Short mmCIF file of C-alpha atoms and ligand atoms in Angstrom, two decimals:
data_model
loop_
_atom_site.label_atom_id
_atom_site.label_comp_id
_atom_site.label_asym_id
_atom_site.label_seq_id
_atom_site.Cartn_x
_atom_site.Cartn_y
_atom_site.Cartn_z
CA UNK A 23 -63.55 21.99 -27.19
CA UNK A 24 -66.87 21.31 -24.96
CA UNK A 25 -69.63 20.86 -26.86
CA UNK A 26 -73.02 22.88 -26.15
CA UNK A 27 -75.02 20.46 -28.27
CA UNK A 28 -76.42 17.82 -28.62
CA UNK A 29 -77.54 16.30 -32.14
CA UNK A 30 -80.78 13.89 -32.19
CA UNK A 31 -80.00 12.00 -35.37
CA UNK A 32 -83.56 10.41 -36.75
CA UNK A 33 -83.75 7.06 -37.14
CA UNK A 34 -82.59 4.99 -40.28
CA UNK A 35 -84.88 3.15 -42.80
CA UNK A 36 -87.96 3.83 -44.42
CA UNK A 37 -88.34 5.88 -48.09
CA UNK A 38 -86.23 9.11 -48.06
CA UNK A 39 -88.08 12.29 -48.22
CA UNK A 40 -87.00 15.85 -49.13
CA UNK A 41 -85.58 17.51 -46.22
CA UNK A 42 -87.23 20.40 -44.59
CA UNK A 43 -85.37 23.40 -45.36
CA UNK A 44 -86.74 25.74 -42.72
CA UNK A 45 -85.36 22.63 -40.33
CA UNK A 46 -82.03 23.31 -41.96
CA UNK A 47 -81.98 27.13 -41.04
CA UNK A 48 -83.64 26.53 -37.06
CA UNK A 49 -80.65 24.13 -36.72
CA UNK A 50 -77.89 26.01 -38.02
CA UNK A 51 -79.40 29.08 -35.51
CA UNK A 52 -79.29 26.36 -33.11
CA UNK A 53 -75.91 25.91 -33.63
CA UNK A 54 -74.97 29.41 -33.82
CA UNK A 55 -73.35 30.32 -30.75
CA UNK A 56 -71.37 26.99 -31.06
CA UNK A 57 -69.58 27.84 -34.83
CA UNK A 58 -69.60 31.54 -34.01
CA UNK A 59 -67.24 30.91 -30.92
CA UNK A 60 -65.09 28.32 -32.98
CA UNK A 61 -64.86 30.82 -35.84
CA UNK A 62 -63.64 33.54 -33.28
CA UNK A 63 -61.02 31.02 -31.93
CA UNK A 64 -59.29 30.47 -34.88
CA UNK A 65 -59.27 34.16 -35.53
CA UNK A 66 -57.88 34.40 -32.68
CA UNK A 67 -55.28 32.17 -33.20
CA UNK A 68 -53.78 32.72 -36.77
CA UNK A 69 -51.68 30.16 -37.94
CA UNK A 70 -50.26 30.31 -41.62
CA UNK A 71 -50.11 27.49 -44.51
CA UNK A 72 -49.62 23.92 -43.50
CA UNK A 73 -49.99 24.63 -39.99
CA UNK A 74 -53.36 25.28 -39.44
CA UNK A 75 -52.89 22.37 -36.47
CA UNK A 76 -55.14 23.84 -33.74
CA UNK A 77 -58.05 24.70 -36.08
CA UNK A 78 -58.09 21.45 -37.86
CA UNK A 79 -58.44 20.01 -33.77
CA UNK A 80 -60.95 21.96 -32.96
CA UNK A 81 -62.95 21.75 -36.46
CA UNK A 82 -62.59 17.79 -35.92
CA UNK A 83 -63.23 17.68 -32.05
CA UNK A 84 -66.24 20.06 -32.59
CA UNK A 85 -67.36 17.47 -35.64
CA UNK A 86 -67.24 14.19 -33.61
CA UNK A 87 -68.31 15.62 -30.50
CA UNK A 88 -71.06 17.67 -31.35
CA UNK A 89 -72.26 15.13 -34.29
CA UNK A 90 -71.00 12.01 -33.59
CA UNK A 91 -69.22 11.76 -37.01
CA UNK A 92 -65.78 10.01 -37.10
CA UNK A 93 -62.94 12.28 -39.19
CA UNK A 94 -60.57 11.07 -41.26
CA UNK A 95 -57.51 12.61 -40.43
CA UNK A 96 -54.50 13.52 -42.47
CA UNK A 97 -55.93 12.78 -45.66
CA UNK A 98 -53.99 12.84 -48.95
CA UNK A 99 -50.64 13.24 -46.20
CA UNK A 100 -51.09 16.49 -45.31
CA UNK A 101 -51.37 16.50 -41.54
CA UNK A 102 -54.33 19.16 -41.14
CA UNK A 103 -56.11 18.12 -43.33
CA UNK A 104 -59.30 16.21 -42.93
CA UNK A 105 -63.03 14.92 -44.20
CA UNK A 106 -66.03 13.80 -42.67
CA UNK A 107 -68.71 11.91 -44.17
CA UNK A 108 -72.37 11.48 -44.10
CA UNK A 109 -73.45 8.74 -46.26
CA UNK A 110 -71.99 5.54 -47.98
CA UNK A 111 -70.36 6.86 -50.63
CA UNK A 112 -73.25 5.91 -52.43
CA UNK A 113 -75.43 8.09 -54.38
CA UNK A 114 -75.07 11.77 -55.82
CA UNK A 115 -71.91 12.93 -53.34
CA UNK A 116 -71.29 16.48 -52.48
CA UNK A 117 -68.06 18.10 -50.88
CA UNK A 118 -68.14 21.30 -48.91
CA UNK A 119 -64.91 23.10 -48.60
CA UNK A 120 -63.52 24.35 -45.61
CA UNK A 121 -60.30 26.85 -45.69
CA UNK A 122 -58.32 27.91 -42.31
CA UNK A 123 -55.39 29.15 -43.33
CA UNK A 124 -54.14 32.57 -41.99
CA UNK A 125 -51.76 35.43 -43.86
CA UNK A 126 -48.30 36.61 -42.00
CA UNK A 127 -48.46 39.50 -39.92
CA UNK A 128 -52.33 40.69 -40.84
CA UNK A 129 -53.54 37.30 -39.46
CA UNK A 130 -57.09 36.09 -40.88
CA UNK A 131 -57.24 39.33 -43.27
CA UNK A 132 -58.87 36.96 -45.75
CA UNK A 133 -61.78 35.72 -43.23
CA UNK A 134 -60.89 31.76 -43.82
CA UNK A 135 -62.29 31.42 -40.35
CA UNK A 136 -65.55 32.83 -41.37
CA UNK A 137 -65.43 30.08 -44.54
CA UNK A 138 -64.45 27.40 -41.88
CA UNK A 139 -67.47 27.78 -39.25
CA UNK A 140 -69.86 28.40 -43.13
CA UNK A 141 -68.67 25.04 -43.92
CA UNK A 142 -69.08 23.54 -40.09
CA UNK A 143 -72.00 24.58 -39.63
CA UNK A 144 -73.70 23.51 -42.74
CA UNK A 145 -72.43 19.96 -42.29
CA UNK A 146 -73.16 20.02 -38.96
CA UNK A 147 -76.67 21.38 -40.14
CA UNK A 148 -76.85 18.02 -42.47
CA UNK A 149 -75.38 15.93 -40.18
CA UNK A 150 -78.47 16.27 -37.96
CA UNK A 151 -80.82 15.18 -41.02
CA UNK A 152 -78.27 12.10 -41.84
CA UNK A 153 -80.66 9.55 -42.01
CA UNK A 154 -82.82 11.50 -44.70
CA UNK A 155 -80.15 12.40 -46.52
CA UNK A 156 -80.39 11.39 -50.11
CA UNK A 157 -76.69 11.09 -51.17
CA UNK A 158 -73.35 11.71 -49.43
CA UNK A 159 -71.69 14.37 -47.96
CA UNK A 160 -67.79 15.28 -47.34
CA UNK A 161 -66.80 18.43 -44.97
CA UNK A 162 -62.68 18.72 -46.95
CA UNK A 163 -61.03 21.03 -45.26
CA UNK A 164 -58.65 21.98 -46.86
CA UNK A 165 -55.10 23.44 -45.76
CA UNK A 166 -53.01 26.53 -47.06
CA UNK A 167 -55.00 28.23 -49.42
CA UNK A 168 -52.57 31.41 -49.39
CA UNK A 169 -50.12 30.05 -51.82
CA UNK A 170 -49.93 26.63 -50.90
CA UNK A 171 -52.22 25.16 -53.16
CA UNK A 172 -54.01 22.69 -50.75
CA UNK A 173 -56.73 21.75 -53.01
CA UNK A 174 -54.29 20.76 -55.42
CA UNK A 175 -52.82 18.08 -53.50
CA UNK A 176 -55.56 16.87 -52.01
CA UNK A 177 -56.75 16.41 -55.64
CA UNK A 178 -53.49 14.93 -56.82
CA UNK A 179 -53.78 12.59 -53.67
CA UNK A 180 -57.69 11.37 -55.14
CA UNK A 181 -59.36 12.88 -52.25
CA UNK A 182 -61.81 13.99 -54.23
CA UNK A 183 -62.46 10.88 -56.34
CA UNK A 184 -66.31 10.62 -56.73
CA UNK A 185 -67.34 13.86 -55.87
CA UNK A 186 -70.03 14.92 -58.29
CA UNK A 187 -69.72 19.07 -57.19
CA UNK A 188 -68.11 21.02 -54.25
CA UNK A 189 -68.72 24.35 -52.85
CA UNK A 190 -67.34 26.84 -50.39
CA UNK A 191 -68.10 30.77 -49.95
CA UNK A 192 -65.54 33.25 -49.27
CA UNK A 193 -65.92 36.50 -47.31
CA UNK A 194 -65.76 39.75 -49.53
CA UNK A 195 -67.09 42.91 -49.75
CA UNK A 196 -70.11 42.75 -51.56
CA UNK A 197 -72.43 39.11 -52.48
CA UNK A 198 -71.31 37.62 -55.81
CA UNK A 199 -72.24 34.32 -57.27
CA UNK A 200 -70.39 33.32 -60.06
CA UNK A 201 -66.87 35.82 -60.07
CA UNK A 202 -64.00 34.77 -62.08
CA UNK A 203 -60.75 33.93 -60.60
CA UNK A 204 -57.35 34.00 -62.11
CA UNK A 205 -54.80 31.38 -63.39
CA UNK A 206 -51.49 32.59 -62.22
CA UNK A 207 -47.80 31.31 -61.53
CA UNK A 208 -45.22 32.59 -60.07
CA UNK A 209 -41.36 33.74 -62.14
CA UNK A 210 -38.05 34.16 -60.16
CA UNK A 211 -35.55 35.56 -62.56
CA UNK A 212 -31.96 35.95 -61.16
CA UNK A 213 -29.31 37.67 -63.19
CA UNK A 214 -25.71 37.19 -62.78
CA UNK A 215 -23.37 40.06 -64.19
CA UNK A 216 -19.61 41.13 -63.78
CA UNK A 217 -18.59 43.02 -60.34
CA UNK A 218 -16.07 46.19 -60.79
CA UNK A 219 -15.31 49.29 -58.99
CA UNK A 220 -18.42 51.28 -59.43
CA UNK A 221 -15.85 54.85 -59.43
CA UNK A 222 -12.21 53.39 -60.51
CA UNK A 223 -12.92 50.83 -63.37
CA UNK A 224 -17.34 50.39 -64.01
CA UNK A 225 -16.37 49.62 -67.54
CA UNK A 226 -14.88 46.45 -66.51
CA UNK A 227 -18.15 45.56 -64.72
CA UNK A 228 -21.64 43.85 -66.40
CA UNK A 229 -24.46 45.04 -63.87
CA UNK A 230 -27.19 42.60 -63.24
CA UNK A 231 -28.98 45.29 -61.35
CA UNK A 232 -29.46 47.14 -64.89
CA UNK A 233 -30.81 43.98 -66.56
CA UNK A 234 -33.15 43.78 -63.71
CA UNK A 235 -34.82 46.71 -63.41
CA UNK A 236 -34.75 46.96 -67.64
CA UNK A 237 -36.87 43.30 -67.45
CA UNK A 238 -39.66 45.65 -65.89
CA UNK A 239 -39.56 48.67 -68.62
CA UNK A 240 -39.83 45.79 -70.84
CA UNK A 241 -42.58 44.15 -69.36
CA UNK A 242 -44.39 47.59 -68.92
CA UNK A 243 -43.34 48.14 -73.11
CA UNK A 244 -46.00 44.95 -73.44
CA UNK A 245 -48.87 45.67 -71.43
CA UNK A 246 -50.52 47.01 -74.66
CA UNK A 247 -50.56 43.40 -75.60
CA UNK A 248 -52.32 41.77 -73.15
CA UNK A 249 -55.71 40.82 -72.62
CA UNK A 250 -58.38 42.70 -70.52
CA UNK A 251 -58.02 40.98 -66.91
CA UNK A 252 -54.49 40.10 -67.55
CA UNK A 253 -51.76 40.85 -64.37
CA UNK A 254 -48.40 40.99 -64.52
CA UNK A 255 -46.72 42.06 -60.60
CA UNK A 256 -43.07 42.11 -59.50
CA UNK A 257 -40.56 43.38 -57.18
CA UNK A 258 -36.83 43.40 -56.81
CA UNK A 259 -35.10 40.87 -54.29
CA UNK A 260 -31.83 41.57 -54.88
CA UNK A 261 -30.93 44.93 -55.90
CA UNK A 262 -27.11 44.55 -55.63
CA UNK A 263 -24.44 44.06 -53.24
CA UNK A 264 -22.60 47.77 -52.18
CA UNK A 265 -22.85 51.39 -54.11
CA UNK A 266 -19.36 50.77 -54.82
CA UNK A 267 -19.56 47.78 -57.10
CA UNK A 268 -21.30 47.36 -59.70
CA UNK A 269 -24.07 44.68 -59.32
CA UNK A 270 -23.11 41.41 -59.97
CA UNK A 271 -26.32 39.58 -58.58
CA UNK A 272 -29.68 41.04 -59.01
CA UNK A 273 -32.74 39.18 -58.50
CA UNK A 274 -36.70 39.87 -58.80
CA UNK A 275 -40.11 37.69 -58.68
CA UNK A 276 -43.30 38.24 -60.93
CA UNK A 277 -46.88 37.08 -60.72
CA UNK A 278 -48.73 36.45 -64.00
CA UNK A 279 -52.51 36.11 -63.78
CA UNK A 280 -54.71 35.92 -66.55
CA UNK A 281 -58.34 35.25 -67.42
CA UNK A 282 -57.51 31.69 -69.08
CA UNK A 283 -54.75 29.27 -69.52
CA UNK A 284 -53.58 30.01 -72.54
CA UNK A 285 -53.59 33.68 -72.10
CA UNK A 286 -51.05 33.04 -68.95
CA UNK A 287 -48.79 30.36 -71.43
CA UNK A 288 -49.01 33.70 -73.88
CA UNK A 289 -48.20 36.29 -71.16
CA UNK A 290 -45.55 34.23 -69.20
CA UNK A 291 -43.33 33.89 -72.28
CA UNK A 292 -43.55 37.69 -73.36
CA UNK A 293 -42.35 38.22 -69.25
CA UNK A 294 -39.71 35.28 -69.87
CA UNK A 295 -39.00 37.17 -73.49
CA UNK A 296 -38.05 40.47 -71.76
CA UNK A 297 -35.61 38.87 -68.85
CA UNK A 298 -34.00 37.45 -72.05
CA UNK A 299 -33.69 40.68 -73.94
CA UNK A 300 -32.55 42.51 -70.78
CA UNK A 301 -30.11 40.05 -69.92
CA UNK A 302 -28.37 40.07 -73.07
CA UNK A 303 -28.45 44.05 -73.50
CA UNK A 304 -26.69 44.30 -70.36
CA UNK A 305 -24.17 41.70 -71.35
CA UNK A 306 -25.43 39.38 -68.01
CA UNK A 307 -26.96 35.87 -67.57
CA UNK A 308 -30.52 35.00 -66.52
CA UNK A 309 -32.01 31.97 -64.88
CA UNK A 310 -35.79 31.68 -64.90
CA UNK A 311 -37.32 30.01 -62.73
CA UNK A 312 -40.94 29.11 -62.37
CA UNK A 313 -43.25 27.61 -60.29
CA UNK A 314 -46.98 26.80 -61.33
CA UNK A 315 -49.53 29.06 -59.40
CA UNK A 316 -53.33 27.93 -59.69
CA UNK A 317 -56.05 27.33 -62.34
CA UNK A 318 -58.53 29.72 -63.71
CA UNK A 319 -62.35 29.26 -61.78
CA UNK A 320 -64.82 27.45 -63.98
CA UNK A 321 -67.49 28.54 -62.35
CA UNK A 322 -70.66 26.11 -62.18
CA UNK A 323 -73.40 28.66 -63.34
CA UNK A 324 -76.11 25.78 -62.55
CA UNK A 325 -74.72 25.20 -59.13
CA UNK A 326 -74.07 28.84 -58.75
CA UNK A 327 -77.66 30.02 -59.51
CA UNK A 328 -79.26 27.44 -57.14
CA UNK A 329 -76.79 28.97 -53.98
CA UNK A 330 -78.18 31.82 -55.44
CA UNK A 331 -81.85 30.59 -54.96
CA UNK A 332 -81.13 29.48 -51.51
CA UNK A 333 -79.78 32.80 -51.03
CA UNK A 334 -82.93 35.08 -51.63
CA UNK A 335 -84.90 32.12 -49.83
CA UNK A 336 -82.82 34.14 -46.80
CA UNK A 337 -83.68 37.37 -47.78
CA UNK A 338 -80.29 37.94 -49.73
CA UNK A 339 -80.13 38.54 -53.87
CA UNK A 340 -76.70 38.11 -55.41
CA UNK A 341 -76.08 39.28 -58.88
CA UNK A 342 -73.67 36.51 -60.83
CA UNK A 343 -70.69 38.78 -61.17
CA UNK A 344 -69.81 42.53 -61.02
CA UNK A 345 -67.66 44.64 -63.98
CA UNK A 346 -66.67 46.71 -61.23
CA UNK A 347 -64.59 44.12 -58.77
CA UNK A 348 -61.12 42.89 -59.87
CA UNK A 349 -60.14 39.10 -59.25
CA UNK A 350 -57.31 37.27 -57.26
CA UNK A 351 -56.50 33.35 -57.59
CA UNK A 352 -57.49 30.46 -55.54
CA UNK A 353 -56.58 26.64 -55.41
CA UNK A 354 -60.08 26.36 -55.82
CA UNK A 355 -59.74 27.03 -59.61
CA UNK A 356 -57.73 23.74 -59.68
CA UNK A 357 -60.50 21.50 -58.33
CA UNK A 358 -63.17 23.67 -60.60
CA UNK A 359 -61.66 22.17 -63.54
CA UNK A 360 -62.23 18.64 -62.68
CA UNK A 361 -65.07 18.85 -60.33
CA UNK A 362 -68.16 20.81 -60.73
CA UNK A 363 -67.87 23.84 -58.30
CA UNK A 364 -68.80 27.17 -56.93
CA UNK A 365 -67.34 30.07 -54.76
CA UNK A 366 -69.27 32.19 -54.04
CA UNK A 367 -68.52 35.55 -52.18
CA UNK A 368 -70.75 36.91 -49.39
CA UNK A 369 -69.96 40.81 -48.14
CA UNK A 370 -68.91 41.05 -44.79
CA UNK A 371 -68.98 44.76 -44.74
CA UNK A 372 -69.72 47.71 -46.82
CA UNK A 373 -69.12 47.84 -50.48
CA UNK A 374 -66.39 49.51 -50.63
CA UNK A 375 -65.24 49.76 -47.30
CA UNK A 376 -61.84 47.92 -47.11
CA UNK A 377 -60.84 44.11 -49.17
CA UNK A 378 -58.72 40.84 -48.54
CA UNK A 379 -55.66 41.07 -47.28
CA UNK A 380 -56.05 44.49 -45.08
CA UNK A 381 -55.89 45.11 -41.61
CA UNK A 382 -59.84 46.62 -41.52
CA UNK A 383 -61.25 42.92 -43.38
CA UNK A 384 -59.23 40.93 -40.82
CA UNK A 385 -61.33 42.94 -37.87
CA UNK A 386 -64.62 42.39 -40.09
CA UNK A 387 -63.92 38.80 -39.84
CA UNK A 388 -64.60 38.72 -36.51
CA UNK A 389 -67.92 40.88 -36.36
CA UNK A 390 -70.69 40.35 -35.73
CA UNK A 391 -71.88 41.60 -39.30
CA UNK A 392 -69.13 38.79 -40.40
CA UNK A 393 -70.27 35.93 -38.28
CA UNK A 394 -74.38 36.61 -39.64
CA UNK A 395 -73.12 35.93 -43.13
CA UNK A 396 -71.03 33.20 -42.12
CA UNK A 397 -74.34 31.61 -40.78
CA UNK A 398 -76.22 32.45 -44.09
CA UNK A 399 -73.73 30.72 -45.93
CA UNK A 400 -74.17 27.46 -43.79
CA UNK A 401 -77.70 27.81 -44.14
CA UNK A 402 -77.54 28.57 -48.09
CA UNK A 403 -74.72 25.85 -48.62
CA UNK A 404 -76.73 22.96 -46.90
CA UNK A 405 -79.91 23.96 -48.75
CA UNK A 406 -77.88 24.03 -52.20
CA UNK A 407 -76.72 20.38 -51.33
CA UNK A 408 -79.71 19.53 -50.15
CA UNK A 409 -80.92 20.75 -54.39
CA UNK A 410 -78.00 18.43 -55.55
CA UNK A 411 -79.00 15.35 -53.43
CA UNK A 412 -82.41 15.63 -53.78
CA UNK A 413 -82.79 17.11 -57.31
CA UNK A 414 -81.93 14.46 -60.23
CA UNK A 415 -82.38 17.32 -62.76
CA UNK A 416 -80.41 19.78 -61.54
CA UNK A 417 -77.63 17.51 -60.61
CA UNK A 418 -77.80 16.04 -64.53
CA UNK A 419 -77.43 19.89 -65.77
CA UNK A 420 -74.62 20.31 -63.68
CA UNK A 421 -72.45 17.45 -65.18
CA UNK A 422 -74.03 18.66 -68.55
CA UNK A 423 -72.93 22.14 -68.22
CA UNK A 424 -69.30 21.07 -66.72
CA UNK A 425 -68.66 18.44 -69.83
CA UNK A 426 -69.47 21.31 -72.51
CA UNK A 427 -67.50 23.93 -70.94
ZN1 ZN B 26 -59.06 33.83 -49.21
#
């Protein structure tokens, strides 16, 4: 994509100094119509997990264009991903996370474009001061967020080796600084039963179909037993095969979330426990399957509070959580739990109004209302690393908090 700007990047050598902030925030309004425009182009353009190939161009293209900082490309073999670096490696390092990834059919109804031009445009904002800059700093952007787990891998894959904390923010309906998020995996249970003639002979049959739909009378029989925050979801995916014969394949998936690992080990069995005791009342067989969803959030309260800081310093107060707002699941709980981290979220309309994952937040991430708080987050983000780099304290409370957690 063209670039509109041009970054002066002062000269190297001589004792570092702290970094102007109000530079930071001229810079990143600078920048503005630049990330705005990118941020409305991969709205534009939707494109699900793993394939997020034309955002991670123009993300890269904008970054080595616009700041004259090579990408890495591909990293941990996923093909859009990337990182960009300011620094040597040496030093406190900070990571800050972009996500790009779009949902089928309701497109960017989670604003991941918004969280991509945050992230842009506070590297970019650093990237400008690179010289000054006490520390390193990695733009990840990272792929497939929406049940692909891209975090994960690039974790697995030691992308994030040496990182001493990472942030992101994610669009929402009201600013929060510290919210929980939920560990979660996913259960396929498929039930195999007897076929008959539904009319002429049923008791020759076993129905699947009955096991089925008495796994979720079960499940609902337990809810009594689980812990506040706990979710348990499901639906049928295989109901039967004709009215005329009694099932003899019936299928369903369930999500279990809950508040803490071993709440989910606790809850997942009790789901597993009721497939059982279904199957075997209807005289059928079950196969469970399951795949691992994503970790609980440790959120990084001293990391947290600082964004927070940075936050009213632009006119903006967050409270830490809110009773009243439920929680979802991110990959970003994964890399929380073995690297100091925060995600924040920043309201991109009214409280209230509409959440992730509806048509109406998909058209507030691409308003203007959406695109000011995407610019407030790459001005708080880049003053919050800014704390880390420059701020021995704060950085030592951070690793202190994270190790006694
Ligand atoms: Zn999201």
């Amino acid at each position: 994509m063209a670039s509109m700007l041009t970054i002066t990047v002062p000269k190297m050598g001589g004792a570092p100094h702290m970094i102007d902030r109000d530079q930071i925030d001229r810079t990143v309004d600078n920048l503005a119509p630049e990330v705005v425009e990118l941020s409305r182009k991969i709205h534009q353009h939707p494109e699900l997990r793993f394939e997020e190939h034309q955002a991670a161009a123009w993300l890269s293209d904008t970054i080595e264009k616009s700041a004259g900082v090579s990408v890495e490309r591909g990293v941990g073999d996923l093909p859009t991903a990337f990182r960009a670096r300011l620094g040597s490696g040496k030093g406190p390092h900070i990571a800050i996370l972009a996500e790009y990834d779009a949902l089928p059919e309701i497109g960017h109804a989670c604003g991941h474009n918004l969280i991509a031009g945050g992230a842009l445009g506070a590297f970019l904002a650093l990237a400008e001061q690179r010289g000054n800059l006490q520390g390193t700093v990695d733009l990840i952007v990272t792929p497939a967020e929406e049940g692909g787990g891209g975090k994960i891998r690039l974790l697995n894959a030691g992308v994030f080796q040496g990182v001493d904390a990472a942030m992101m923010f994610h669009p929402y309906d009201r600013d929060i600084l510290a919210h929980p998020a939920l560990a979660s995996r996913w259960l396929t249970l498929v039930f195999h039963g007897t076929p008959a003639h539904a009319a002429a002979a049923p008791w020759d049959g076993n129905s699947a179909l009955t096991a089925c739909l008495d796994t979720f009378r079960l499940i609902d029989s337990q809810r009594v037993h689980f812990r506040d925050g706990v979710r348990v979801h499901g639906f049928v995916t295989n109901g039967g095969q004709a009215v005329n014969i009694i099932p003899e394949h019936a299928a369903c998936e369930f999500s279990v979330r809950a508040p803490f690992k071993a709440e989910l080990e606790r809850v997942a069995a009790i789901v597993e426990r009721c497939a059982r005791g279904s199957a075997m009342a209807a005289g059928v067989h079950v196969e469970i399957s399951i795949r691992q969803g994503y970790r609980e959030m440790k959120n990084n309260l001293a990391i947290a509070r600082r964004f927070g800081a940075a936050l009213e310093a632009l006119g903006r107060k967050a409270p830490e959580t809110d009773a009243r707002v439920g929680s979802g699941s991110t990959d970003m709980g994964d890399l929380s739990q073995a690297v100091p981290s925060i995600h924040p979220y920043l309201a991109i309309c009214d409280e209230g109004e509409t959440l992730c994952h509806q048509h109406a937040f998909a058209a507030c991430s691409a308003s203007e209302r959406g695109f000011q708080t995407m610019l407030t987050a790459a001005k708080a983000m880049a003053r919050t690393t800014l704390d880390l780099l420059e701020d021995a304290a704060l950085l030592e409370g951070v690793k202190a908090e994270f190790a006694k957690t």
